Structures are given as C-alpha cells and as structure tokens.
C-alpha cells in the first residue's frame, strides 16, 4: 500500500472511531436520525462562514457549523413542543430546509470554489492526501487527519470525563436533573459534539458517511454487550474495522472510497446481526428451536402425568396415540419428541408404551405449577 | 407542629402547560417523619406536583421549600423514584450500576463511583432482596424487580425526603408489601416519604398523612381526619364506591373487581 493510501486509511479509521463514540449516545437516546439532521443542517453555517473567511480551513467554519447544529436541535425541539407535530416530522421539516438553503448558497455564490455539492454529500477521500497540514514550511501530514484526530480525541475525552453524567442523563434524565447533574447541559453538549464531529468529517468523508458511521457501528455494538463502557469501545473498534474493510473494498473494486466504507459499515452490521452471541439472528433461531423441542417434551410429560394411574393410561401412553386424533402430532414430530424426551431421561419406552420417569414427573410438575421447566 | 419546620412546604404553586393549568395555587405542608399519599383522579396533577417540587417542570408561580431551604440548596436531602416506565429498560447497564446512580449526586461532577459506592449499592440491594440480581442486565427483570431496583437506588441516596411516583404500579402483592415495609422503616428513621398512590383501599394501612389533589388541593392532613367520603367525593367527583369503615380484607359483596382500583371508583 502506498503512503497516500495509508493516509486515507488512517483518516477513515480515525473518522469512524470519532463518529461511533457520539453515535452510541445518539442511538441510546433514540436520536439516531438526529445525526442525519445535524450533519445536513450545518451546511448553511459552513457556507456563510466561508463567505466571511474565504478559507475552508478556518476554525470559524467549525464554530459556525456547531452553532447551526445547535440551532437545528433547538428548532426541532421548539416545533415538537408546540405539540402540533411529532419529533420525526419536525426533523424532516427543519433539516432539509437548512440543507437546501446551504445548497442554494453554494450553487448561487460559490459555484467556482472547492465547496461543491457532490463533495459535500459523498466526500473526496481520494483527494485527502493532497490537502496537507503545513506549519512553517514543514509538511506534518494530511490536514484531515489532524482535524479528525483532534475531533476524535475531543469525543474520547468528553465521553471519558463525562461518562457518568452522560450515562445518567441518557438513562434517566429526571433523576439526573433532581440530582443537579444538568441533563439539559449534557444534552446540548452532546449535540455540540455531534455537530463538531459532523463538520470535521463531512469534507473528508461526506455527509452520507457521517450518518452511516454514527449509526451503524453503535447499532452493531449494541448487539454484543450489556455494558455501556464496553459498548463505546466496541462501537469505535467496529467503526474502524468497517472503515478498513470498506477501504479495501473500494481499492479492489476501484470505486468511491466513501461508498466502499458505507458498504463496509453495512457488512459489519450484517455479520454482527447474524452471529452475535445471544442476540444475533442465528442464536435467536437456535434458541427458538430448542425451546420448541423443550416445550414439546414437557407437553408430552404433562400428557402422560394427566393420564397416569387413570383407566385410559394404557391407551393414552401408546406412542401411536400421540400422532392419532388426540394429540395431533405428525409421526415424524412424535418420533423426535419421544426420542429427545428419552434422551433427557424424562420418559422410558416399554413395549410401545411410554412411562414417565421421576425426572419426567418433576418436569411436568414444575411446568404445571408455573415455575418453568 | 406549627413551630416545627415542615419537611416540604409548597406555597402558591401553579403549573401550566401553555394556557392549560395543571396545578392551581397549591399550598401544602408535609411535616417531617410522615408517610404521605398524594391521591386524586387521572389528570389531577399528582406527577406534575412531584416534578414541579423537584424542579423538573417549571412552575408558573409559587415556592417550594425543603426543610426550610430552597430546593436547589437542599437537593442533597431529596431522593426521587420516577415512574418505572419513564426509563428505557433496554439500556446497556446492570442492576448494580443502576443502584449506584443514586450516589451520582453526592459524588458530584467528574468523580467516578468506587468501592464505597459499590458497597452502599450492594447493601441497598440486599435490603430490597435483589442482591442475587446485581450482575443482571436490567431488561431481564420483572416489573416488581425493576421497582425494587429503583427503590434500592433511592435508598443509597440516603435522603431525608423521598418522592416516589407510583411505586406500586404493576408490582405483585408480595412486592407491594415488601415496599411498604421499607417505606415504614424509612419513616421510623425519621425520613419523610411522599408517594403518588392510587389504591383507596390500602391508604389507611400504608399511610399516616394524605393530600387529595384535583388540579387544586382538595384536602390534606392526617389520614384519620382527611380521608373521608366527603373529601373523596370532592377530589374524585361523583360517587366514590368506598366506605370508610370498610376493612380492606372485608370487601363489599357487590364490588367484584377488588384487584385493581378502577373497580372501586365509579364516576
């Protein structure tokens, strides 16, 4: 891999980790789509600040973008508070309005400069190595790496220092407020971080990827752990893996790098969704199947115990009876249930008659008394 | 008693959502060491009253004092148990961690909970009979267990005044009695406990003080004096199917639905 490739990879990995960290809290607050809203709505702020500074690297762009991001949140909350429309609808009204304002400003007044619509939406990672951070004539590496490195460090610092405050404000804002831990300040602080992250990331990787990186890794990590701290670490790691995977994919297919990384995020989520222990698709299907057999075996035991010692015991305990008109199982299903119950030691087969064992009687008793099997 | 500083003093508290008043000019004194029920029909403003006292909803007017001082200065004296349904039980955290959250206020900003907080949380979990569940993810708890965890979290706050929003909501009878025992124990220790309550049947057994609410404060004081059919009629309106002398274990034969409160109130 060439040096520029390594630089692009480093930018992608650092950006992914930074986006994932704030993404976790957006997801837990059920605000995942706010990443979409904020990352788009900051555009007019960036454009207006650019008109004043004529410098894409100016820190004023960052400040203007953060202010616009917070403005978006405030506008959405104000609209929602009127109770005339729900939050998702308010978001759907506010951010396209602001975003399109930014687009209009770019196409009308900034058509000949670096800020163009494609770059804003999809990023231009491939060109990132050309944009150098030069201090006093010395080349210190790609500018985006420095910007995103700083943003990611800021996010890391914020979630570490305010870990307990973020956790409580997210889990139980009411308690946080009553304890004086200012959940509203935490809320807007988080929104400011999301805005900073979005503005730092957008001209490196584009807006679409900002959204993908804030939502995907967090959602995948959520399937892997019950601990918030570990969730943050896993989200950052999965984000980095997705970035690396997506970059390799883009090189291999000679395709858009941002597009490749977005696909990488999707793939990582898909794999985790399928194979996550306990909560993954495969684990759930296997558990359901096992429960189905367990249930059928217990049902068998209950059937036998109901007729145990009764006048019809001999008839009711015949294996054929189970797939007859009474219980209504298919012969194949019966064979598997009886086989499984035998193996578990719940029943014994004796001349075509099923007899409950003591463990079988206990299992049926437990199920009937409602404490589970 | 008038010479003693009340645990909670609410003066002229009005809360409105827009133009709609939810609480009108509430005056309420709660003496220290009482176990008080806040009762009233749906929409009476019970939860709003608690939230306004705790500063969670902004009042349009009025004043709240906790043990003689403003709420923001006396925060450390106050414990809060929100409604169980107000939080996301799928949140990635454990029982022990949730209980430790009760110490966050005392810890203040930045400081992380440590061994001391852990021990306090374990003691509280033991008290509510949930010590064996300390490592459980909170989504794996039943409703009653969730409520016990919330209670343990309030206990570690080690407050003088507790506000609890429907702690008996959706818990089984055994848990309800366990919670009541704990609340009475808190009272024995001189703490004040204020509970949003629904079940008219159990008021006499559980509480010694009551405030009846229906947007305005209808009545308040010792249960023996205030919990009368006239006051209940004023608070709930219409006919309240509750006879004061009726013992809870001796229901009238014509009341079929004694398991839940709506059966006892007929508008």
Coordinates of C-alpha atoms in Angstrom, one line a residue:
Chain A
X1 CA 0.0 0.0 0.0
X2 CA 1.3 3.4 -0.9
X3 CA 1.8 6.3 1.5
X4 CA -1.3 8.2 0.3
X5 CA -3.3 5.0 0.7
X6 CA -2.2 4.6 4.2
X7 CA -3.0 8.3 4.9
X8 CA -6.5 7.8 3.5
X9 CA -7.0 4.6 5.6
X10 CA -5.8 6.5 8.7
X11 CA -8.3 9.3 8.1
X12 CA -11.1 6.8 7.5
X13 CA -10.3 4.8 10.7
X14 CA -10.0 7.9 12.9
X15 CA -13.2 9.4 11.5
X16 CA -15.1 6.2 12.0
X17 CA -13.9 5.9 15.6
X18 CA -14.9 9.5 16.4
X19 CA -18.3 9.2 14.8
X20 CA -19.1 5.9 16.5
X21 CA -18.4 7.4 20.0
X22 CA -21.1 10.1 19.8
X23 CA -23.2 7.7 17.7
X24 CA -23.6 5.4 20.7
X25 CA -25.3 8.1 22.8
X26 CA -27.5 9.2 19.9
X27 CA -28.7 5.7 19.5
X28 CA -29.3 5.2 23.2
X29 CA -31.3 8.4 23.2
X30 CA -33.3 7.2 20.2
X31 CA -32.0 10.1 18.3
X32 CA -30.0 8.2 15.6
X33 CA -31.7 10.2 12.9
X34 CA -30.5 13.4 14.5
X35 CA -27.1 12.6 13.1
X36 CA -28.7 12.8 9.7
X37 CA -30.4 16.1 10.6
X38 CA -27.4 17.8 12.2
X39 CA -24.9 16.7 9.6
X40 CA -27.0 18.1 6.8
X41 CA -28.3 21.2 8.6
X42 CA -24.8 22.5 9.4
X43 CA -24.2 23.2 5.7
X44 CA -25.5 26.8 5.6
X45 CA -23.4 27.6 8.7
X46 CA -20.3 26.4 6.9
X47 CA -21.2 28.3 3.7
X48 CA -21.9 31.5 5.4
X49 CA -18.7 31.3 7.5
X50 CA -16.8 30.6 4.3
X51 CA -18.2 33.8 2.7
X52 CA -16.6 35.7 5.5
X53 CA -13.3 33.9 5.8
X54 CA -12.7 32.6 2.3
X55 CA -10.8 29.9 4.0
X56 CA -12.0 26.3 4.2
X57 CA -9.5 25.6 7.0
X58 CA -10.7 28.4 9.2
X59 CA -11.8 27.5 12.7
X60 CA -14.8 29.9 12.1
X61 CA -16.3 27.2 9.9
X62 CA -16.3 24.8 12.8
X63 CA -17.8 27.4 15.1
X64 CA -20.5 28.4 12.6
X65 CA -21.3 24.7 12.0
X66 CA -21.6 23.9 15.7
X67 CA -24.0 26.9 16.1
X68 CA -26.1 25.8 13.2
X69 CA -26.2 22.3 14.5
X70 CA -27.4 23.5 17.9
X71 CA -29.9 25.8 16.1
X72 CA -31.2 22.7 14.3
X73 CA -31.7 20.9 17.6
X74 CA -33.4 23.9 19.2
X75 CA -35.7 24.4 16.2
X76 CA -36.7 20.7 16.2
X77 CA -37.4 20.8 19.9
X78 CA -39.4 24.1 19.7
X79 CA -41.5 22.7 16.9
X80 CA -42.1 19.4 18.8
X81 CA -43.0 21.4 21.9
X82 CA -45.9 23.0 20.1
X83 CA -47.5 19.5 20.1
X84 CA -48.7 20.2 16.6
X85 CA -46.3 17.6 15.1
X86 CA -44.0 14.8 16.3
X87 CA -40.3 15.0 16.6
X88 CA -39.5 12.9 13.5
X89 CA -41.8 15.1 11.4
X90 CA -40.2 18.3 12.9
X91 CA -36.8 16.9 11.9
X92 CA -38.0 16.2 8.4
X93 CA -39.1 19.8 8.1
X94 CA -36.1 21.5 9.6
X95 CA -33.1 19.8 8.2
X96 CA -34.0 19.7 4.5
X97 CA -34.9 23.4 4.8
X98 CA -31.5 24.3 6.3
X99 CA -29.6 21.9 4.0
X100 CA -31.2 23.2 0.9
X101 CA -30.5 26.8 2.0
X102 CA -26.9 25.7 2.1
X103 CA -27.1 24.2 -1.3
X104 CA -28.7 27.3 -2.8
X105 CA -26.0 29.5 -1.3
X106 CA -23.2 27.2 -2.7
X107 CA -24.7 27.0 -6.2
X108 CA -25.5 30.7 -6.4
X109 CA -22.4 32.2 -4.8
X110 CA -19.7 29.6 -4.5
X111 CA -20.0 27.7 -7.8
X112 CA -16.4 28.2 -8.7
X113 CA -14.8 27.1 -5.4
X114 CA -13.9 23.9 -3.7
X115 CA -17.3 23.6 -1.9
X116 CA -19.4 21.7 -4.3
X117 CA -22.5 19.6 -3.7
X118 CA -21.0 16.2 -4.7
X119 CA -18.1 16.7 -2.4
X120 CA -20.4 17.7 0.5
X121 CA -22.6 14.7 0.1
X122 CA -20.0 12.0 -0.8
X123 CA -16.7 13.4 0.3
X124 CA -13.5 13.2 -1.6
X125 CA -11.3 10.9 0.5
X126 CA -9.3 10.0 -2.6
X127 CA -8.0 13.6 -2.7
X128 CA -7.5 13.9 1.0
X129 CA -3.7 13.2 0.9
X130 CA -3.3 16.3 -1.3
X131 CA -4.6 18.6 1.3
X132 CA -1.5 19.0 3.6
X133 CA -1.1 20.5 7.0
X134 CA 1.9 22.7 6.7
X135 CA 3.4 24.6 9.5
X136 CA 6.4 26.9 8.8
X137 CA 7.2 25.1 5.6
X138 CA 7.2 21.7 7.3
X139 CA 4.7 19.1 6.0
X140 CA 3.0 17.5 9.0
X141 CA 0.7 15.1 7.1
X142 CA -2.8 15.4 5.6
X143 CA -4.9 18.2 7.1
X144 CA -8.0 15.9 7.5
X145 CA -6.0 13.5 9.7
X146 CA -5.2 16.3 12.1
X147 CA -8.7 17.6 12.1
X148 CA -10.4 14.3 12.6
X149 CA -7.7 13.2 15.0
X150 CA -8.5 16.3 17.1
X151 CA -12.2 15.7 16.9
X152 CA -12.0 12.1 17.8
X153 CA -9.7 12.9 20.7
X154 CA -12.2 15.5 21.8
X155 CA -15.0 12.9 21.7
X156 CA -12.9 10.4 23.5
X157 CA -12.1 12.9 26.2
X158 CA -15.7 14.0 26.5
X159 CA -17.2 10.5 26.9
X160 CA -14.4 9.6 29.4
X161 CA -14.6 12.6 31.6
X162 CA -18.4 12.9 31.5
X163 CA -19.0 9.1 31.3
X164 CA -21.2 9.0 34.4
X165 CA -23.0 12.2 33.6
X166 CA -23.8 11.1 30.0
X167 CA -24.9 7.7 31.3
X168 CA -27.3 9.1 33.8
X169 CA -28.7 11.9 31.6
X170 CA -29.3 9.3 28.9
X171 CA -30.8 6.6 31.1
X172 CA -32.8 8.7 33.5
X173 CA -32.9 12.4 32.8
X174 CA -35.4 13.0 35.6
X175 CA -33.1 11.6 38.2
X176 CA -30.1 13.4 36.7
X177 CA -32.0 16.7 37.0
X178 CA -33.1 16.1 40.5
X179 CA -29.5 15.3 41.5
X180 CA -28.3 18.6 39.9
X181 CA -26.4 16.9 37.1
X182 CA -27.8 19.2 34.5
X183 CA -29.1 16.8 31.8
X184 CA -30.0 19.7 29.6
X185 CA -26.5 21.0 29.5
X186 CA -25.3 17.4 28.8
X187 CA -27.8 17.1 26.0
X188 CA -26.7 20.3 24.3
X189 CA -23.0 19.4 24.9
X190 CA -23.6 16.1 23.2
X191 CA -25.4 17.9 20.3
X192 CA -22.4 20.3 20.0
X193 CA -20.1 17.3 19.8
X194 CA -22.2 15.7 17.1
X195 CA -22.0 19.0 15.2
X196 CA -18.2 19.3 15.6
X197 CA -17.8 15.7 14.5
X198 CA -20.1 16.2 11.5
X199 CA -18.3 19.3 10.3
X200 CA -14.9 17.8 10.8
X201 CA -15.9 14.6 9.0
X202 CA -18.1 16.0 6.2
X203 CA -15.4 17.4 3.9
X204 CA -13.2 14.4 4.4
X205 CA -15.8 11.6 4.0
X206 CA -19.1 13.3 3.1
X207 CA -22.4 13.6 4.9
X208 CA -23.8 10.2 4.0
X209 CA -20.8 8.5 5.5
X210 CA -21.1 10.6 8.6
X211 CA -24.6 9.3 9.2
X212 CA -23.5 5.7 8.4
X213 CA -20.6 5.9 10.8
X214 CA -22.7 7.4 13.6
X215 CA -25.5 4.9 13.4
X216 CA -24.0 1.6 12.1
X217 CA -21.2 0.7 14.5
X218 CA -23.2 1.8 17.5
X219 CA -26.1 -0.4 16.5
X220 CA -23.8 -3.4 15.8
X221 CA -22.0 -3.0 19.2
X222 CA -25.4 -2.8 21.0
X223 CA -26.0 -6.4 19.9
X224 CA -22.7 -7.5 21.5
X225 CA -22.7 -6.2 25.1
X226 CA -24.8 -5.0 28.1
X227 CA -22.1 -2.6 29.4
X228 CA -22.0 1.0 28.3
X229 CA -18.3 1.3 28.6
X230 CA -17.7 -1.8 26.5
X231 CA -20.3 -0.7 24.1
X232 CA -18.4 2.5 23.4
X233 CA -15.1 0.6 22.9
X234 CA -16.7 -2.0 20.6
X235 CA -18.5 0.7 18.6
X236 CA -15.2 2.5 17.9
X237 CA -13.5 -0.7 17.1
X238 CA -16.3 -1.9 14.7
X239 CA -16.3 1.5 13.1
X240 CA -12.6 1.3 12.5
X241 CA -12.9 -2.3 11.1
X242 CA -15.8 -1.1 8.8
X243 CA -13.6 1.7 7.6
X244 CA -10.7 -0.6 6.8
X245 CA -12.9 -3.2 5.2
X246 CA -14.7 -0.6 3.1
X247 CA -11.4 1.0 2.0
X248 CA -10.1 -2.4 0.9
X249 CA -13.4 -3.0 -0.9
X250 CA -13.1 0.4 -2.7
X251 CA -9.5 -0.3 -3.8
X252 CA -10.4 -3.8 -5.0
X253 CA -13.4 -2.5 -7.0
X254 CA -11.7 0.8 -7.9
X255 CA -14.8 2.5 -6.6
X256 CA -15.7 5.5 -4.4
X257 CA -14.0 5.2 -1.1
X258 CA -16.8 6.8 0.9
X259 CA -19.2 4.4 -0.8
X260 CA -17.0 1.5 0.0
X261 CA -16.8 2.4 3.6
X262 CA -20.6 2.9 3.8
X263 CA -20.9 -0.7 2.4
X264 CA -18.3 -1.8 4.9
X265 CA -20.5 -0.4 7.8
X266 CA -23.4 -2.3 6.4
X267 CA -21.4 -5.5 6.1
X268 CA -20.1 -5.3 9.6
X269 CA -23.6 -4.7 11.0
X270 CA -25.0 -7.6 9.0
X271 CA -22.3 -10.0 10.2
X272 CA -22.8 -8.9 13.9
X273 CA -26.6 -9.1 13.4
X274 CA -26.3 -12.7 12.2
X275 CA -23.7 -14.1 14.6
X276 CA -23.9 -12.0 17.7
X277 CA -23.9 -14.4 20.7
X278 CA -27.3 -14.4 22.5
X279 CA -29.0 -11.6 20.5
X280 CA -27.9 -12.4 16.9
X281 CA -30.3 -13.9 14.4
X282 CA -28.7 -17.3 14.4
X283 CA -28.6 -17.5 18.2
X284 CA -32.3 -16.5 18.4
X285 CA -33.4 -19.0 15.8
X286 CA -31.4 -21.8 17.5
X287 CA -32.9 -20.8 20.9
X288 CA -36.4 -20.8 19.5
X289 CA -35.9 -24.2 18.0
X290 CA -34.5 -25.6 21.2
X291 CA -37.4 -24.1 23.2
X292 CA -39.9 -25.6 20.8
X293 CA -38.5 -29.1 21.4
X294 CA -38.2 -28.5 25.2
X295 CA -41.8 -27.3 25.2
X296 CA -43.0 -30.4 23.3
X297 CA -41.1 -32.7 25.6
X298 CA -42.7 -31.1 28.6
X299 CA -46.0 -31.2 26.9
X300 CA -45.5 -35.0 26.5
X301 CA -44.6 -35.4 30.1
X302 CA -47.8 -33.4 31.1
X303 CA -49.9 -35.5 28.8
X304 CA -48.6 -38.7 30.5
X305 CA -48.9 -37.4 34.0
X306 CA -52.6 -36.4 33.4
X307 CA -53.5 -40.0 32.5
X308 CA -51.1 -41.7 34.9
X309 CA -52.9 -44.2 37.0
X310 CA -56.2 -43.5 35.2
X311 CA -58.4 -46.1 33.4
X312 CA -57.1 -45.0 30.0
X313 CA -53.4 -44.9 30.9
X314 CA -52.6 -47.9 28.8
X315 CA -54.3 -46.4 25.7
X316 CA -53.0 -42.8 26.2
X317 CA -49.4 -43.8 26.7
X318 CA -49.0 -45.6 23.4
X319 CA -46.7 -43.8 21.0
X320 CA -49.1 -44.1 18.1
X321 CA -51.7 -42.3 20.2
X322 CA -49.6 -39.1 20.1
X323 CA -50.0 -38.8 16.4
X324 CA -53.5 -40.0 16.4
X325 CA -56.5 -37.9 16.7
X326 CA -56.0 -36.8 20.3
X327 CA -52.6 -35.0 20.4
X328 CA -52.4 -34.5 16.7
X329 CA -48.6 -34.6 16.1
X330 CA -47.1 -35.9 12.9
X331 CA -45.4 -39.3 13.2
X332 CA -42.0 -37.7 12.5
X333 CA -42.5 -34.9 15.1
X334 CA -43.6 -37.5 17.6
X335 CA -40.6 -39.6 17.0
X336 CA -38.3 -36.6 17.6
X337 CA -40.1 -35.5 20.7
X338 CA -40.1 -39.0 22.2
X339 CA -36.5 -39.5 21.2
X340 CA -35.5 -36.2 22.8
X341 CA -37.5 -36.9 25.9
X342 CA -36.0 -40.3 26.2
X343 CA -32.5 -38.9 25.8
X344 CA -33.2 -36.3 28.5
X345 CA -34.5 -39.1 30.7
X346 CA -38.0 -37.8 31.1
X347 CA -39.7 -41.0 29.7
X348 CA -38.9 -44.6 29.2
X349 CA -40.2 -46.7 26.3
X350 CA -41.5 -50.1 27.3
X351 CA -43.3 -52.3 24.7
X352 CA -44.7 -49.4 22.8
X353 CA -45.9 -47.7 26.0
X354 CA -44.3 -44.5 27.3
X355 CA -43.7 -44.4 31.1
X356 CA -42.7 -41.2 32.9
X357 CA -39.5 -41.3 34.9
X358 CA -39.1 -39.4 38.2
X359 CA -37.3 -36.5 36.5
X360 CA -40.1 -36.5 33.9
X361 CA -42.7 -36.3 36.6
X362 CA -40.8 -33.5 38.2
X363 CA -40.5 -31.6 34.9
X364 CA -44.3 -31.9 34.3
X365 CA -45.0 -30.8 37.9
X366 CA -42.7 -27.8 37.6
X367 CA -44.4 -26.7 34.3
X368 CA -47.9 -27.2 35.8
X369 CA -47.1 -25.1 38.8
X370 CA -45.9 -22.4 36.6
X371 CA -42.2 -22.1 37.6
X372 CA -41.0 -23.2 34.1
X373 CA -39.2 -26.3 33.1
Chain B
X1 CA -46.2 21.3 64.9
X2 CA -46.7 24.8 63.5
X3 CA -43.4 25.8 65.2
X4 CA -41.5 22.9 63.5
X5 CA -40.1 23.4 60.1
X6 CA -42.0 21.1 57.7
X7 CA -40.1 18.7 55.5
X8 CA -41.8 20.1 52.5
X9 CA -43.6 23.4 52.2
X10 CA -45.3 24.3 48.9
X11 CA -46.7 27.8 48.6
X12 CA -49.0 29.0 45.9
X13 CA -47.6 26.6 43.3
X14 CA -49.2 26.9 39.9
X15 CA -48.1 24.9 36.9
X16 CA -49.5 25.3 33.4
X17 CA -48.8 23.6 30.1
X18 CA -49.3 26.5 27.8
X19 CA -52.6 28.0 28.7
X20 CA -53.8 24.9 30.4
X21 CA -53.4 25.0 34.2
X22 CA -52.4 21.6 35.6
X23 CA -52.0 22.7 39.2
X24 CA -53.8 25.7 40.6
X25 CA -52.3 27.6 43.5
X26 CA -51.2 24.6 45.6
X27 CA -50.4 25.1 49.3
X28 CA -49.1 22.0 51.0
X29 CA -47.1 21.4 54.2
X30 CA -45.7 18.0 54.9
X31 CA -44.4 17.5 58.5
X32 CA -41.2 15.6 58.8
X33 CA -41.4 11.9 59.5
X34 CA -44.6 11.3 57.7
X35 CA -45.6 8.7 55.1
X36 CA -47.8 10.6 52.8
X37 CA -50.0 9.6 49.9
X38 CA -50.8 12.0 47.1
X39 CA -54.1 10.9 45.6
X40 CA -56.5 12.1 43.1
X41 CA -58.1 11.1 39.8
X42 CA -56.2 10.7 36.5
X43 CA -55.1 14.1 35.3
X44 CA -55.2 15.6 38.8
X45 CA -51.6 16.7 38.5
X46 CA -50.1 14.2 41.0
X47 CA -47.0 13.5 39.0
X48 CA -46.7 17.2 37.9
X49 CA -46.8 18.2 41.6
X50 CA -43.8 16.0 42.3
X51 CA -42.0 17.1 39.2
X52 CA -42.6 20.8 40.0
X53 CA -41.3 20.3 43.6
X54 CA -38.2 18.7 42.1
X55 CA -37.8 21.4 39.5
X56 CA -38.3 19.1 36.6
X57 CA -41.2 21.1 35.2
X58 CA -41.0 24.9 35.5
X59 CA -43.8 26.4 37.7
X60 CA -45.7 29.4 36.5
X61 CA -45.7 30.7 40.1
X62 CA -45.0 29.5 43.6
X63 CA -42.3 28.5 46.0
X64 CA -41.0 25.2 47.3
X65 CA -39.0 24.7 50.5
X66 CA -37.4 21.5 51.6
X67 CA -36.6 21.5 55.4
X68 CA -36.7 25.3 55.4
X69 CA -34.5 25.9 52.4
X70 CA -34.9 26.3 48.6
X71 CA -34.9 23.1 46.6
X72 CA -31.7 23.9 44.8
X73 CA -29.8 24.3 48.1
X74 CA -31.4 21.3 49.7
X75 CA -31.1 18.9 46.8
X76 CA -28.9 16.5 48.8
X77 CA -31.8 16.0 51.2
X78 CA -34.1 14.7 48.5
X79 CA -34.5 11.3 46.9
X80 CA -36.6 10.6 43.8
X81 CA -38.1 7.5 42.4
X82 CA -39.6 8.2 39.0
X83 CA -42.3 6.1 37.4
X84 CA -40.8 2.8 36.3
X85 CA -42.0 3.4 32.7
X86 CA -40.1 6.6 32.4
X87 CA -36.8 4.9 31.6
X88 CA -35.6 2.6 28.8
X89 CA -35.0 -0.8 30.5
X90 CA -33.1 -2.0 27.4
X91 CA -30.3 0.4 28.4
X92 CA -26.9 -1.4 28.5
X93 CA -26.4 -1.5 32.2
X94 CA -26.6 -3.8 35.2
X95 CA -28.7 -3.8 38.3
X96 CA -25.8 -2.8 40.5
X97 CA -24.9 0.0 38.1
X98 CA -28.4 1.5 38.2
X99 CA -28.4 1.4 42.0
X100 CA -25.0 3.2 42.1
X101 CA -26.6 6.0 40.1
X102 CA -28.3 7.0 43.3
X103 CA -24.8 8.2 44.5
X104 CA -24.0 10.3 41.5
X105 CA -25.5 13.4 43.1
X106 CA -23.3 13.1 46.2
X107 CA -20.3 12.3 44.0
X108 CA -20.8 15.4 42.0
X109 CA -19.3 16.1 38.6
X110 CA -16.5 14.1 37.1
X111 CA -15.9 11.8 40.1
X112 CA -16.4 8.1 39.3
X113 CA -18.2 5.7 41.7
X114 CA -15.7 3.4 43.5
X115 CA -15.7 0.7 46.1
X116 CA -17.6 2.8 48.7
X117 CA -20.5 3.4 46.2
X118 CA -20.4 -0.3 45.3
X119 CA -20.7 -1.4 48.9
X120 CA -23.5 1.0 49.5
X121 CA -25.4 -0.2 46.4
X122 CA -24.9 -3.8 47.5
X123 CA -26.3 -3.1 50.9
X124 CA -29.3 -1.4 49.4
X125 CA -29.9 -4.3 47.0
X126 CA -29.7 -6.7 49.9
X127 CA -32.3 -4.6 51.7
X128 CA -34.8 -4.9 48.8
X129 CA -34.0 -8.6 48.3
X130 CA -32.3 -8.2 45.0
X131 CA -28.6 -8.9 45.9
X132 CA -28.6 -12.0 43.8
X133 CA -29.6 -10.0 40.7
X134 CA -26.7 -7.5 41.0
X135 CA -25.0 -8.5 37.7
X136 CA -28.2 -8.9 35.7
X137 CA -28.9 -6.8 32.7
X138 CA -31.8 -4.6 33.7
X139 CA -34.1 -5.8 30.8
X140 CA -34.1 -9.2 32.3
X141 CA -36.1 -8.1 35.3
X142 CA -39.8 -8.4 36.0
X143 CA -41.8 -5.3 36.8
X144 CA -41.7 -5.9 40.5
X145 CA -37.9 -6.4 40.4
X146 CA -37.4 -3.2 38.4
X147 CA -39.3 -1.3 41.1
X148 CA -37.2 -2.9 43.8
X149 CA -34.1 -1.8 41.9
X150 CA -35.4 1.8 41.7
X151 CA -36.2 1.7 45.4
X152 CA -32.6 0.5 46.2
X153 CA -31.3 3.4 44.1
X154 CA -33.4 5.8 46.2
X155 CA -32.1 4.2 49.4
X156 CA -28.5 4.8 48.5
X157 CA -29.3 8.5 48.0
X158 CA -29.7 8.4 51.8
X159 CA -32.2 11.3 51.6
X160 CA -34.4 13.0 54.3
X161 CA -37.3 13.4 51.9
X162 CA -38.3 10.9 49.3
X163 CA -40.7 11.4 46.4
X164 CA -42.0 8.2 44.7
X165 CA -44.1 8.2 41.7
X166 CA -46.4 5.2 41.7
X167 CA -44.0 2.7 43.2
X168 CA -46.8 0.1 43.4
X169 CA -47.6 0.3 39.7
X170 CA -47.6 -3.1 38.1
X171 CA -46.0 -5.0 41.0
X172 CA -47.4 -8.1 42.7
X173 CA -48.9 -8.1 46.1
X174 CA -45.7 -9.6 47.7
X175 CA -43.5 -6.9 46.3
X176 CA -46.0 -4.2 47.3
X177 CA -45.9 -5.3 50.9
X178 CA -42.1 -5.5 50.9
X179 CA -42.0 -1.9 49.5
X180 CA -44.5 -0.7 52.2
X181 CA -42.4 -2.3 54.9
X182 CA -39.4 -0.4 53.6
X183 CA -41.3 2.8 53.5
X184 CA -42.4 2.4 57.0
X185 CA -38.9 1.7 58.1
X186 CA -37.8 4.9 56.5
X187 CA -40.4 6.7 58.4
X188 CA -39.2 5.1 61.6
X189 CA -35.8 6.6 60.9
X190 CA -37.5 10.0 60.7
X191 CA -37.5 10.3 56.9
X192 CA -40.4 11.8 55.1
X193 CA -41.8 9.7 52.2
X194 CA -44.3 11.2 49.7
X195 CA -45.9 8.7 47.4
X196 CA -48.2 9.1 44.4
X197 CA -50.8 6.4 45.2
X198 CA -53.9 5.0 43.5
X199 CA -55.4 2.4 45.7
X200 CA -58.0 3.9 48.0
X201 CA -58.3 0.5 49.8
X202 CA -54.8 0.5 51.2
X203 CA -54.5 4.1 52.3
X204 CA -55.3 3.5 55.9
X205 CA -52.8 0.6 56.2
X206 CA -49.9 2.3 54.4
X207 CA -50.0 6.0 55.1
X208 CA -50.5 8.3 58.0
X209 CA -50.8 11.6 56.0
X210 CA -52.5 12.4 52.8
X211 CA -53.0 15.1 50.2
X212 CA -56.0 14.9 48.0
X213 CA -55.5 16.6 44.7
X214 CA -57.6 17.5 41.7
X215 CA -55.8 20.4 39.9
X216 CA -56.4 22.3 43.2
X217 CA -55.6 20.9 46.6
X218 CA -58.8 19.4 47.9
X219 CA -57.7 18.5 51.4
X220 CA -54.6 17.5 53.3
X221 CA -53.6 16.3 56.7
X222 CA -53.6 13.1 58.8
X223 CA -55.4 10.2 57.1
X224 CA -57.7 9.8 60.1
X225 CA -59.1 13.3 59.6
X226 CA -58.8 13.9 55.9
X227 CA -59.6 10.5 54.3
X228 CA -63.4 10.9 54.4
X229 CA -66.1 10.2 51.9
X230 CA -66.9 13.9 51.6
X231 CA -63.3 14.7 50.7
X232 CA -63.0 11.8 48.3
X233 CA -66.2 12.9 46.6
X234 CA -64.7 16.4 46.3
X235 CA -61.5 15.0 44.8
X236 CA -62.8 12.3 42.6
X237 CA -66.2 13.8 41.9
X238 CA -69.4 11.7 41.7
X239 CA -69.9 8.7 43.8
X240 CA -66.9 7.1 45.3
X241 CA -67.6 3.4 45.9
X242 CA -65.6 3.3 49.1
X243 CA -66.9 3.0 52.6
X244 CA -64.6 4.4 55.2
X245 CA -65.2 1.8 57.8
X246 CA -64.7 -1.0 55.4
X247 CA -61.7 -3.0 56.2
X248 CA -59.5 -3.8 53.2
X249 CA -59.8 -7.5 53.8
X250 CA -63.6 -7.3 54.0
X251 CA -64.8 -6.1 50.6
X252 CA -68.4 -5.3 50.0
X253 CA -70.1 -8.2 48.2
X254 CA -71.2 -6.1 45.3
X255 CA -67.7 -4.9 44.4
X256 CA -66.4 -7.6 42.0
X257 CA -63.1 -6.1 41.0
X258 CA -61.1 -5.5 44.1
X259 CA -57.8 -6.5 42.5
X260 CA -57.4 -3.1 40.9
X261 CA -58.5 0.4 41.8
X262 CA -60.8 1.4 38.9
X263 CA -63.4 -1.1 40.2
X264 CA -63.8 0.9 43.3
X265 CA -64.3 4.3 41.8
X266 CA -67.5 4.9 39.7
X267 CA -67.8 8.3 38.2

